Amino acid sequence: MSQADPVPQILVNRHCQLAENPLWDETAGTLYWTDITGGAVWLHHLASADTQKIYSGPTVGGFTQEADGALLLFRVNDIVRLDPADGTLREVAKFNEPGNTRFNDVIADPRGRVFAGTIGTTPTSGGVYRFDPDGSMRRVITGTGCSNGMAFTADRRRFFWTCSTRKQIWLYDYDETTGDIANGRIWYQAGDDEGTTDGLTIDAEDNIWSARWDGWRVRQHAADDGRVLREVKFPVAKVSSVTFGGVDLGTMFLSTAGGDDRQSLDGAIFALNVPGVRGRPKFRSRLT
């Protein structure tokens, strides 16, 4: 590795069993993430370096931030609203769709809808559901065992989705007005030697950053054709997800998994600065 290569830095090491869904709150200067199998949601204040557990309970597979700053937690059988200030919870909706074990990775769209992936009870029973502000829900992607990272392009006309089951990233046409996605096609197929495609985010140039479970890395893919532009190696195998945050959205925060060994870095949250690379603010949900 040359001196110019970016090096991941440890931000927080709480030895999470399965840290996922890192989400930056630019207003408060805080980073949130869920420890899925640990049954917890954490926040980290970047300026003070203070880390707090703000939720403990049933599994949270993913979450979004509402327009007013509350968090929407997508659990096994329901969606609840969490006030980070005092920890109060309020149920928003039930979820009892057959063939699904739990939610896994969610994202808000430009109009406040939420696209929520699931893990299926079989290799094809999982998918993606869209929750609209009017209270309706519809299934928009089917046929996967493990749905994962998603993103929208800057022009709000394309939608990326990860199928971890087949180690693929898909690209869809997206209609912001209706929330509909169409014309799904495989955009990138991972090889056997690079780990499983997991969580992802999109940078200001519409390039995709894809975390690789059991791949020891995160990879940047070109916006036009998915070719690999660069990769950054990590000292842990299970790099699970990535988001942009920090000053001017110039830092990537990455979650990892496998924190059973208290002496290892597995399950830590890492910070990564790549010169010239910045992100865009995440959209906020408007379901409550």
mmCIF file of C-alpha atoms in Angstrom:
data_model
loop_
_atom_site.group_PDB
_atom_site.id
_atom_site.type_symbol
_atom_site.label_atom_id
_atom_site.label_comp_id
_atom_site.label_asym_id
_atom_site.label_seq_id
_atom_site.Cartn_x
_atom_site.Cartn_y
_atom_site.Cartn_z
ATOM 1 C CA MET A 1 0.000 0.000 0.000
ATOM 2 C CA SER A 2 1.402 3.403 -0.951
ATOM 3 C CA GLN A 3 1.392 6.435 1.332
ATOM 4 C CA ALA A 4 -1.363 7.947 -0.801
ATOM 5 C CA ASP A 5 -3.768 5.072 -0.188
ATOM 6 C CA PRO A 6 -6.568 5.986 2.256
ATOM 7 C CA VAL A 7 -6.546 4.045 5.513
ATOM 8 C CA PRO A 8 -9.687 3.283 7.573
ATOM 9 C CA GLN A 9 -9.584 4.710 11.104
ATOM 10 C CA ILE A 10 -11.440 3.280 14.089
ATOM 11 C CA LEU A 11 -14.236 5.643 15.132
ATOM 12 C CA VAL A 12 -16.038 3.506 17.716
ATOM 13 C CA ASN A 13 -15.504 -0.077 18.808
ATOM 14 C CA ARG A 14 -18.456 -1.434 20.760
ATOM 15 C CA HIS A 15 -17.848 -4.948 19.394
ATOM 16 C CA CYS A 16 -21.251 -4.988 17.696
ATOM 17 C CA GLN A 17 -22.445 -8.407 16.617
ATOM 18 C CA LEU A 18 -23.915 -7.047 13.370
ATOM 19 C CA ALA A 19 -23.572 -3.288 12.959
ATOM 20 C CA GLU A 20 -25.557 -1.981 9.977
ATOM 21 C CA ASN A 21 -27.377 1.009 8.495
ATOM 22 C CA PRO A 22 -24.980 3.842 9.466
ATOM 23 C CA LEU A 23 -26.899 7.115 9.066
ATOM 24 C CA TRP A 24 -25.534 10.640 9.453
ATOM 25 C CA ASP A 25 -27.644 13.436 10.973
ATOM 26 C CA GLU A 26 -26.116 16.607 9.541
ATOM 27 C CA THR A 27 -28.197 18.848 11.824
ATOM 28 C CA ALA A 28 -27.027 17.300 15.100
ATOM 29 C CA GLY A 29 -23.605 16.141 13.926
ATOM 30 C CA THR A 30 -24.317 12.579 15.019
ATOM 31 C CA LEU A 31 -23.953 9.146 13.482
ATOM 32 C CA TYR A 32 -26.571 6.458 14.119
ATOM 33 C CA TRP A 33 -26.332 2.715 13.483
ATOM 34 C CA THR A 34 -28.103 -0.480 14.469
ATOM 35 C CA ASP A 35 -26.591 -3.625 15.945
ATOM 36 C CA ILE A 36 -29.093 -6.012 14.409
ATOM 37 C CA THR A 37 -28.424 -9.212 16.325
ATOM 38 C CA GLY A 38 -27.427 -7.218 19.401
ATOM 39 C CA GLY A 39 -30.886 -5.614 19.553
ATOM 40 C CA ALA A 40 -29.559 -2.059 19.902
ATOM 41 C CA VAL A 41 -29.412 1.322 18.179
ATOM 42 C CA TRP A 42 -26.425 3.567 18.871
ATOM 43 C CA LEU A 43 -25.531 7.194 18.317
ATOM 44 C CA HIS A 44 -22.112 8.837 18.264
ATOM 45 C CA HIS A 45 -21.547 12.585 18.610
ATOM 46 C CA LEU A 46 -18.658 13.355 16.311
ATOM 47 C CA ALA A 47 -17.531 16.558 18.069
ATOM 48 C CA SER A 48 -17.565 15.206 21.626
ATOM 49 C CA ALA A 49 -16.790 11.552 20.766
ATOM 50 C CA ASP A 50 -19.618 10.573 23.126
ATOM 51 C CA THR A 51 -21.331 7.279 22.238
ATOM 52 C CA GLN A 52 -24.728 6.237 23.610
ATOM 53 C CA LYS A 53 -27.073 3.298 23.264
ATOM 54 C CA ILE A 54 -30.460 4.900 22.585
ATOM 55 C CA TYR A 55 -32.522 1.749 22.003
ATOM 56 C CA SER A 56 -32.514 -1.793 23.321
ATOM 57 C CA GLY A 57 -35.182 -4.287 22.343
ATOM 58 C CA PRO A 58 -36.434 -6.368 19.410
ATOM 59 C CA THR A 59 -34.223 -6.610 16.329
ATOM 60 C CA VAL A 60 -33.963 -3.458 14.205
ATOM 61 C CA GLY A 61 -33.049 -4.417 10.638
ATOM 62 C CA GLY A 62 -32.844 -0.824 9.430
ATOM 63 C CA PHE A 63 -34.113 2.687 10.056
ATOM 64 C CA THR A 64 -34.656 6.084 8.495
ATOM 65 C CA GLN A 65 -34.743 9.574 9.968
ATOM 66 C CA GLU A 66 -38.005 11.498 9.838
ATOM 67 C CA ALA A 67 -38.212 15.150 8.810
ATOM 68 C CA ASP A 68 -38.431 16.199 12.474
ATOM 69 C CA GLY A 69 -35.377 14.162 13.534
ATOM 70 C CA ALA A 70 -37.123 11.105 14.992
ATOM 71 C CA LEU A 71 -36.012 7.652 13.853
ATOM 72 C CA LEU A 72 -38.274 5.084 12.206
ATOM 73 C CA LEU A 73 -37.174 1.631 13.331
ATOM 74 C CA PHE A 74 -38.051 -1.263 11.033
ATOM 75 C CA ARG A 75 -38.198 -4.286 13.310
ATOM 76 C CA VAL A 76 -39.267 -7.898 12.775
ATOM 77 C CA ASN A 77 -43.046 -7.436 12.736
ATOM 78 C CA ASP A 78 -43.595 -3.707 13.016
ATOM 79 C CA ILE A 79 -42.375 -0.167 12.433
ATOM 80 C CA VAL A 80 -41.954 2.120 15.426
ATOM 81 C CA ARG A 81 -41.007 5.770 15.869
ATOM 82 C CA LEU A 82 -38.133 6.465 18.274
ATOM 83 C CA ASP A 83 -37.429 9.866 19.823
ATOM 84 C CA PRO A 84 -33.619 9.890 20.235
ATOM 85 C CA ALA A 85 -33.821 12.510 22.984
ATOM 86 C CA ASP A 86 -35.836 10.498 25.494
ATOM 87 C CA GLY A 87 -36.114 6.993 24.023
ATOM 88 C CA THR A 88 -39.904 6.995 23.737
ATOM 89 C CA LEU A 89 -41.412 4.598 21.203
ATOM 90 C CA ARG A 90 -44.666 4.767 19.245
ATOM 91 C CA GLU A 91 -45.953 2.102 16.899
ATOM 92 C CA VAL A 92 -46.496 3.288 13.323
ATOM 93 C CA ALA A 93 -47.477 0.107 11.468
ATOM 94 C CA LYS A 94 -47.638 -3.672 11.720
ATOM 95 C CA PHE A 95 -45.789 -5.918 9.268
ATOM 96 C CA ASN A 96 -46.880 -9.527 8.931
ATOM 97 C CA GLU A 97 -46.104 -10.427 5.325
ATOM 98 C CA PRO A 98 -45.530 -14.203 4.904
ATOM 99 C CA GLY A 99 -42.160 -15.428 3.684
ATOM 100 C CA ASN A 100 -40.112 -12.780 5.489
ATOM 101 C CA THR A 101 -38.041 -13.151 8.644
ATOM 102 C CA ARG A 102 -37.210 -9.477 9.238
ATOM 103 C CA PHE A 103 -36.390 -6.147 7.621
ATOM 104 C CA ASN A 104 -32.866 -5.616 6.339
ATOM 105 C CA ASP A 105 -31.646 -2.200 5.159
ATOM 106 C CA VAL A 106 -34.076 0.615 4.377
ATOM 107 C CA ILE A 107 -33.901 4.015 2.666
ATOM 108 C CA ALA A 108 -36.090 7.107 2.312
ATOM 109 C CA ASP A 109 -36.784 8.478 -1.153
ATOM 110 C CA PRO A 110 -37.006 12.167 -2.225
ATOM 111 C CA ARG A 111 -40.734 12.353 -1.399
ATOM 112 C CA GLY A 112 -40.470 10.777 2.045
ATOM 113 C CA ARG A 113 -41.501 7.259 1.071
ATOM 114 C CA VAL A 114 -39.482 4.369 2.481
ATOM 115 C CA PHE A 115 -38.095 1.443 0.498
ATOM 116 C CA ALA A 116 -37.585 -1.376 3.001
ATOM 117 C CA GLY A 117 -35.808 -4.603 2.145
ATOM 118 C CA THR A 118 -36.372 -7.932 3.846
ATOM 119 C CA ILE A 119 -34.644 -11.243 4.424
ATOM 120 C CA GLY A 120 -36.764 -14.154 3.279
ATOM 121 C CA THR A 121 -37.445 -17.513 4.867
ATOM 122 C CA THR A 122 -36.242 -19.042 1.560
ATOM 123 C CA PRO A 123 -33.682 -17.865 -1.051
ATOM 124 C CA THR A 124 -36.493 -16.257 -3.078
ATOM 125 C CA SER A 125 -39.158 -15.120 -0.585
ATOM 126 C CA GLY A 126 -37.539 -11.830 0.462
ATOM 127 C CA GLY A 127 -37.913 -8.542 -1.369
ATOM 128 C CA VAL A 128 -38.438 -4.798 -1.087
ATOM 129 C CA TYR A 129 -41.584 -3.046 0.158
ATOM 130 C CA ARG A 130 -42.474 0.591 -0.386
ATOM 131 C CA PHE A 131 -44.210 2.465 2.417
ATOM 132 C CA ASP A 132 -45.946 5.705 1.393
ATOM 133 C CA PRO A 133 -46.858 8.731 3.543
ATOM 134 C CA ASP A 134 -50.561 7.963 2.971
ATOM 135 C CA GLY A 135 -50.143 4.746 4.965
ATOM 136 C CA SER A 136 -50.168 2.355 2.022
ATOM 137 C CA MET A 137 -47.643 -0.422 1.419
ATOM 138 C CA ARG A 138 -46.763 -2.378 -1.710
ATOM 139 C CA ARG A 139 -44.153 -4.936 -2.666
ATOM 140 C CA VAL A 140 -41.911 -3.579 -5.433
ATOM 141 C CA ILE A 141 -39.126 -6.191 -5.703
ATOM 142 C CA THR A 142 -39.479 -9.953 -5.265
ATOM 143 C CA GLY A 143 -37.355 -13.057 -5.521
ATOM 144 C CA THR A 144 -34.385 -12.537 -3.224
ATOM 145 C CA GLY A 145 -33.235 -14.194 -0.050
ATOM 146 C CA CYS A 146 -31.466 -11.108 1.299
ATOM 147 C CA SER A 147 -32.230 -7.562 0.169
ATOM 148 C CA ASN A 148 -29.541 -5.005 0.942
ATOM 149 C CA GLY A 149 -28.123 -1.536 0.180
ATOM 150 C CA MET A 150 -30.054 1.011 -1.919
ATOM 151 C CA ALA A 151 -29.450 4.501 -3.343
ATOM 152 C CA PHE A 152 -30.928 7.163 -5.634
ATOM 153 C CA THR A 153 -28.985 9.113 -8.263
ATOM 154 C CA ALA A 154 -28.667 12.903 -8.153
ATOM 155 C CA ASP A 155 -31.156 13.387 -11.004
ATOM 156 C CA ARG A 156 -33.684 11.260 -9.084
ATOM 157 C CA ARG A 157 -34.276 9.077 -12.117
ATOM 158 C CA ARG A 158 -32.392 5.902 -11.168
ATOM 159 C CA PHE A 159 -32.460 3.560 -8.182
ATOM 160 C CA PHE A 160 -29.781 1.080 -7.134
ATOM 161 C CA TRP A 161 -30.590 -2.070 -5.160
ATOM 162 C CA THR A 162 -28.398 -4.841 -3.792
ATOM 163 C CA CYS A 163 -29.256 -8.544 -3.950
ATOM 164 C CA SER A 164 -26.834 -10.140 -1.514
ATOM 165 C CA THR A 165 -28.146 -13.619 -2.305
ATOM 166 C CA ARG A 166 -26.736 -13.469 -5.827
ATOM 167 C CA LYS A 167 -23.901 -10.985 -5.106
ATOM 168 C CA GLN A 168 -25.423 -8.423 -7.460
ATOM 169 C CA ILE A 169 -26.206 -4.721 -7.658
ATOM 170 C CA TRP A 170 -29.263 -3.905 -9.755
ATOM 171 C CA LEU A 171 -30.252 -0.651 -11.469
ATOM 172 C CA TYR A 172 -33.867 0.474 -11.954
ATOM 173 C CA ASP A 173 -35.588 3.406 -13.602
ATOM 174 C CA TYR A 174 -37.245 5.505 -10.893
ATOM 175 C CA ASP A 175 -40.211 7.878 -11.089
ATOM 176 C CA GLU A 176 -40.012 10.418 -8.281
ATOM 177 C CA THR A 177 -43.635 11.522 -8.721
ATOM 178 C CA THR A 178 -45.168 8.064 -8.310
ATOM 179 C CA GLY A 179 -42.355 6.272 -6.476
ATOM 180 C CA ASP A 180 -42.489 3.473 -9.046
ATOM 181 C CA ILE A 181 -39.392 1.555 -10.143
ATOM 182 C CA ALA A 182 -39.152 -0.325 -13.451
ATOM 183 C CA ASN A 183 -36.817 -1.925 -15.979
ATOM 184 C CA GLY A 184 -34.618 -3.658 -13.424
ATOM 185 C CA ARG A 185 -31.318 -4.981 -14.762
ATOM 186 C CA ILE A 186 -28.105 -6.349 -13.306
ATOM 187 C CA TRP A 187 -25.620 -3.476 -13.065
ATOM 188 C CA TYR A 188 -22.765 -5.323 -11.339
ATOM 189 C CA GLN A 189 -22.062 -8.993 -10.635
ATOM 190 C CA ALA A 190 -19.480 -9.640 -7.931
ATOM 191 C CA GLY A 191 -16.950 -12.411 -8.367
ATOM 192 C CA ASP A 192 -16.324 -15.205 -5.902
ATOM 193 C CA ASP A 193 -13.090 -13.606 -4.701
ATOM 194 C CA GLU A 194 -14.461 -10.208 -3.607
ATOM 195 C CA GLY A 195 -17.038 -11.055 -0.960
ATOM 196 C CA THR A 196 -20.800 -10.536 -0.937
ATOM 197 C CA THR A 197 -22.327 -7.235 -2.017
ATOM 198 C CA ASP A 198 -23.803 -5.711 1.152
ATOM 199 C CA GLY A 199 -24.755 -2.157 2.109
ATOM 200 C CA LEU A 200 -23.968 0.693 -0.264
ATOM 201 C CA THR A 201 -24.064 4.460 -0.667
ATOM 202 C CA ILE A 202 -23.659 6.924 -3.525
ATOM 203 C CA ASP A 203 -21.218 9.809 -3.776
ATOM 204 C CA ALA A 204 -21.657 13.291 -5.249
ATOM 205 C CA GLU A 205 -20.566 12.008 -8.674
ATOM 206 C CA ASP A 206 -23.140 9.178 -8.598
ATOM 207 C CA ASN A 207 -20.440 6.544 -8.131
ATOM 208 C CA ILE A 208 -21.457 3.642 -5.912
ATOM 209 C CA TRP A 209 -19.528 2.570 -2.796
ATOM 210 C CA SER A 210 -20.343 -1.053 -1.982
ATOM 211 C CA ALA A 211 -19.363 -2.770 1.274
ATOM 212 C CA ARG A 212 -18.261 -6.383 0.904
ATOM 213 C CA TRP A 213 -19.307 -8.955 3.498
ATOM 214 C CA ASP A 214 -16.474 -11.479 3.910
ATOM 215 C CA GLY A 215 -14.534 -9.371 1.415
ATOM 216 C CA TRP A 216 -12.354 -7.255 3.739
ATOM 217 C CA ARG A 217 -13.056 -4.134 1.651
ATOM 218 C CA VAL A 218 -15.267 -1.423 0.230
ATOM 219 C CA ARG A 219 -15.296 -0.828 -3.527
ATOM 220 C CA GLN A 220 -16.099 2.250 -5.584
ATOM 221 C CA HIS A 221 -17.953 1.551 -8.844
ATOM 222 C CA ALA A 222 -18.249 3.940 -11.790
ATOM 223 C CA ALA A 223 -21.661 5.525 -12.230
ATOM 224 C CA ASP A 224 -21.965 4.683 -15.908
ATOM 225 C CA ASP A 225 -21.091 1.003 -16.141
ATOM 226 C CA GLY A 226 -20.238 -0.346 -12.678
ATOM 227 C CA ARG A 227 -16.545 -0.913 -13.348
ATOM 228 C CA VAL A 228 -14.372 -0.893 -10.237
ATOM 229 C CA LEU A 229 -12.627 2.465 -9.803
ATOM 230 C CA ARG A 230 -10.871 1.718 -6.524
ATOM 231 C CA GLU A 231 -11.054 -0.346 -3.386
ATOM 232 C CA VAL A 232 -10.001 0.178 0.201
ATOM 233 C CA LYS A 233 -8.992 -2.801 2.323
ATOM 234 C CA PHE A 234 -10.117 -3.188 5.951
ATOM 235 C CA PRO A 235 -8.652 -5.080 8.912
ATOM 236 C CA VAL A 236 -11.960 -6.960 9.324
ATOM 237 C CA ALA A 237 -13.705 -9.422 7.009
ATOM 238 C CA LYS A 238 -17.349 -8.444 7.349
ATOM 239 C CA VAL A 239 -17.703 -4.866 6.107
ATOM 240 C CA SER A 240 -21.475 -4.467 6.180
ATOM 241 C CA SER A 241 -22.489 -0.942 5.149
ATOM 242 C CA VAL A 242 -21.330 2.590 4.379
ATOM 243 C CA THR A 243 -22.631 6.171 4.457
ATOM 244 C CA PHE A 244 -21.243 9.675 4.039
ATOM 245 C CA GLY A 245 -21.137 12.228 6.843
ATOM 246 C CA GLY A 246 -18.939 14.608 8.764
ATOM 247 C CA VAL A 247 -17.819 18.066 7.644
ATOM 248 C CA ASP A 248 -19.069 18.735 4.096
ATOM 249 C CA LEU A 249 -19.995 15.037 3.842
ATOM 250 C CA GLY A 250 -16.349 14.290 3.194
ATOM 251 C CA THR A 251 -16.038 11.250 5.471
ATOM 252 C CA MET A 252 -17.338 7.750 4.935
ATOM 253 C CA PHE A 253 -18.539 5.844 7.981
ATOM 254 C CA LEU A 254 -18.530 2.067 7.648
ATOM 255 C CA SER A 255 -20.094 -0.592 9.850
ATOM 256 C CA THR A 256 -18.709 -4.079 10.400
ATOM 257 C CA ALA A 257 -19.826 -7.299 12.059
ATOM 258 C CA GLY A 258 -18.616 -10.219 14.112
ATOM 259 C CA GLY A 259 -17.832 -8.623 17.448
ATOM 260 C CA ASP A 260 -17.697 -11.783 19.570
ATOM 261 C CA ASP A 261 -13.940 -11.504 20.054
ATOM 262 C CA ARG A 262 -13.488 -8.612 22.472
ATOM 263 C CA GLN A 263 -9.858 -8.225 21.418
ATOM 264 C CA SER A 264 -10.584 -7.812 17.696
ATOM 265 C CA LEU A 265 -11.815 -4.946 15.532
ATOM 266 C CA ASP A 266 -14.757 -6.986 14.239
ATOM 267 C CA GLY A 267 -17.964 -5.044 14.877
ATOM 268 C CA ALA A 268 -16.265 -1.640 14.991
ATOM 269 C CA ILE A 269 -17.388 1.511 13.188
ATOM 270 C CA PHE A 270 -14.697 2.960 10.920
ATOM 271 C CA ALA A 271 -14.149 6.404 9.392
ATOM 272 C CA LEU A 272 -12.589 6.740 5.951
ATOM 273 C CA ASN A 273 -11.501 9.869 4.095
ATOM 274 C CA VAL A 274 -10.799 9.572 0.377
ATOM 275 C CA PRO A 275 -9.393 12.797 -1.121
ATOM 276 C CA GLY A 276 -11.783 14.449 -3.542
ATOM 277 C CA VAL A 277 -14.733 12.214 -2.662
ATOM 278 C CA ARG A 278 -17.855 13.565 -0.972
ATOM 279 C CA GLY A 279 -21.389 12.378 -0.500
ATOM 280 C CA ARG A 280 -24.875 13.880 -0.571
ATOM 281 C CA PRO A 281 -27.356 14.249 2.302
ATOM 282 C CA LYS A 282 -29.735 11.327 2.756
ATOM 283 C CA PHE A 283 -33.420 11.942 2.174
ATOM 284 C CA ARG A 284 -35.675 11.917 5.228
ATOM 285 C CA SER A 285 -38.810 9.846 5.569
ATOM 286 C CA ARG A 286 -42.252 11.371 6.127
ATOM 287 C CA LEU A 287 -44.367 8.516 7.430
ATOM 288 C CA THR A 288 -45.366 10.113 10.764
#
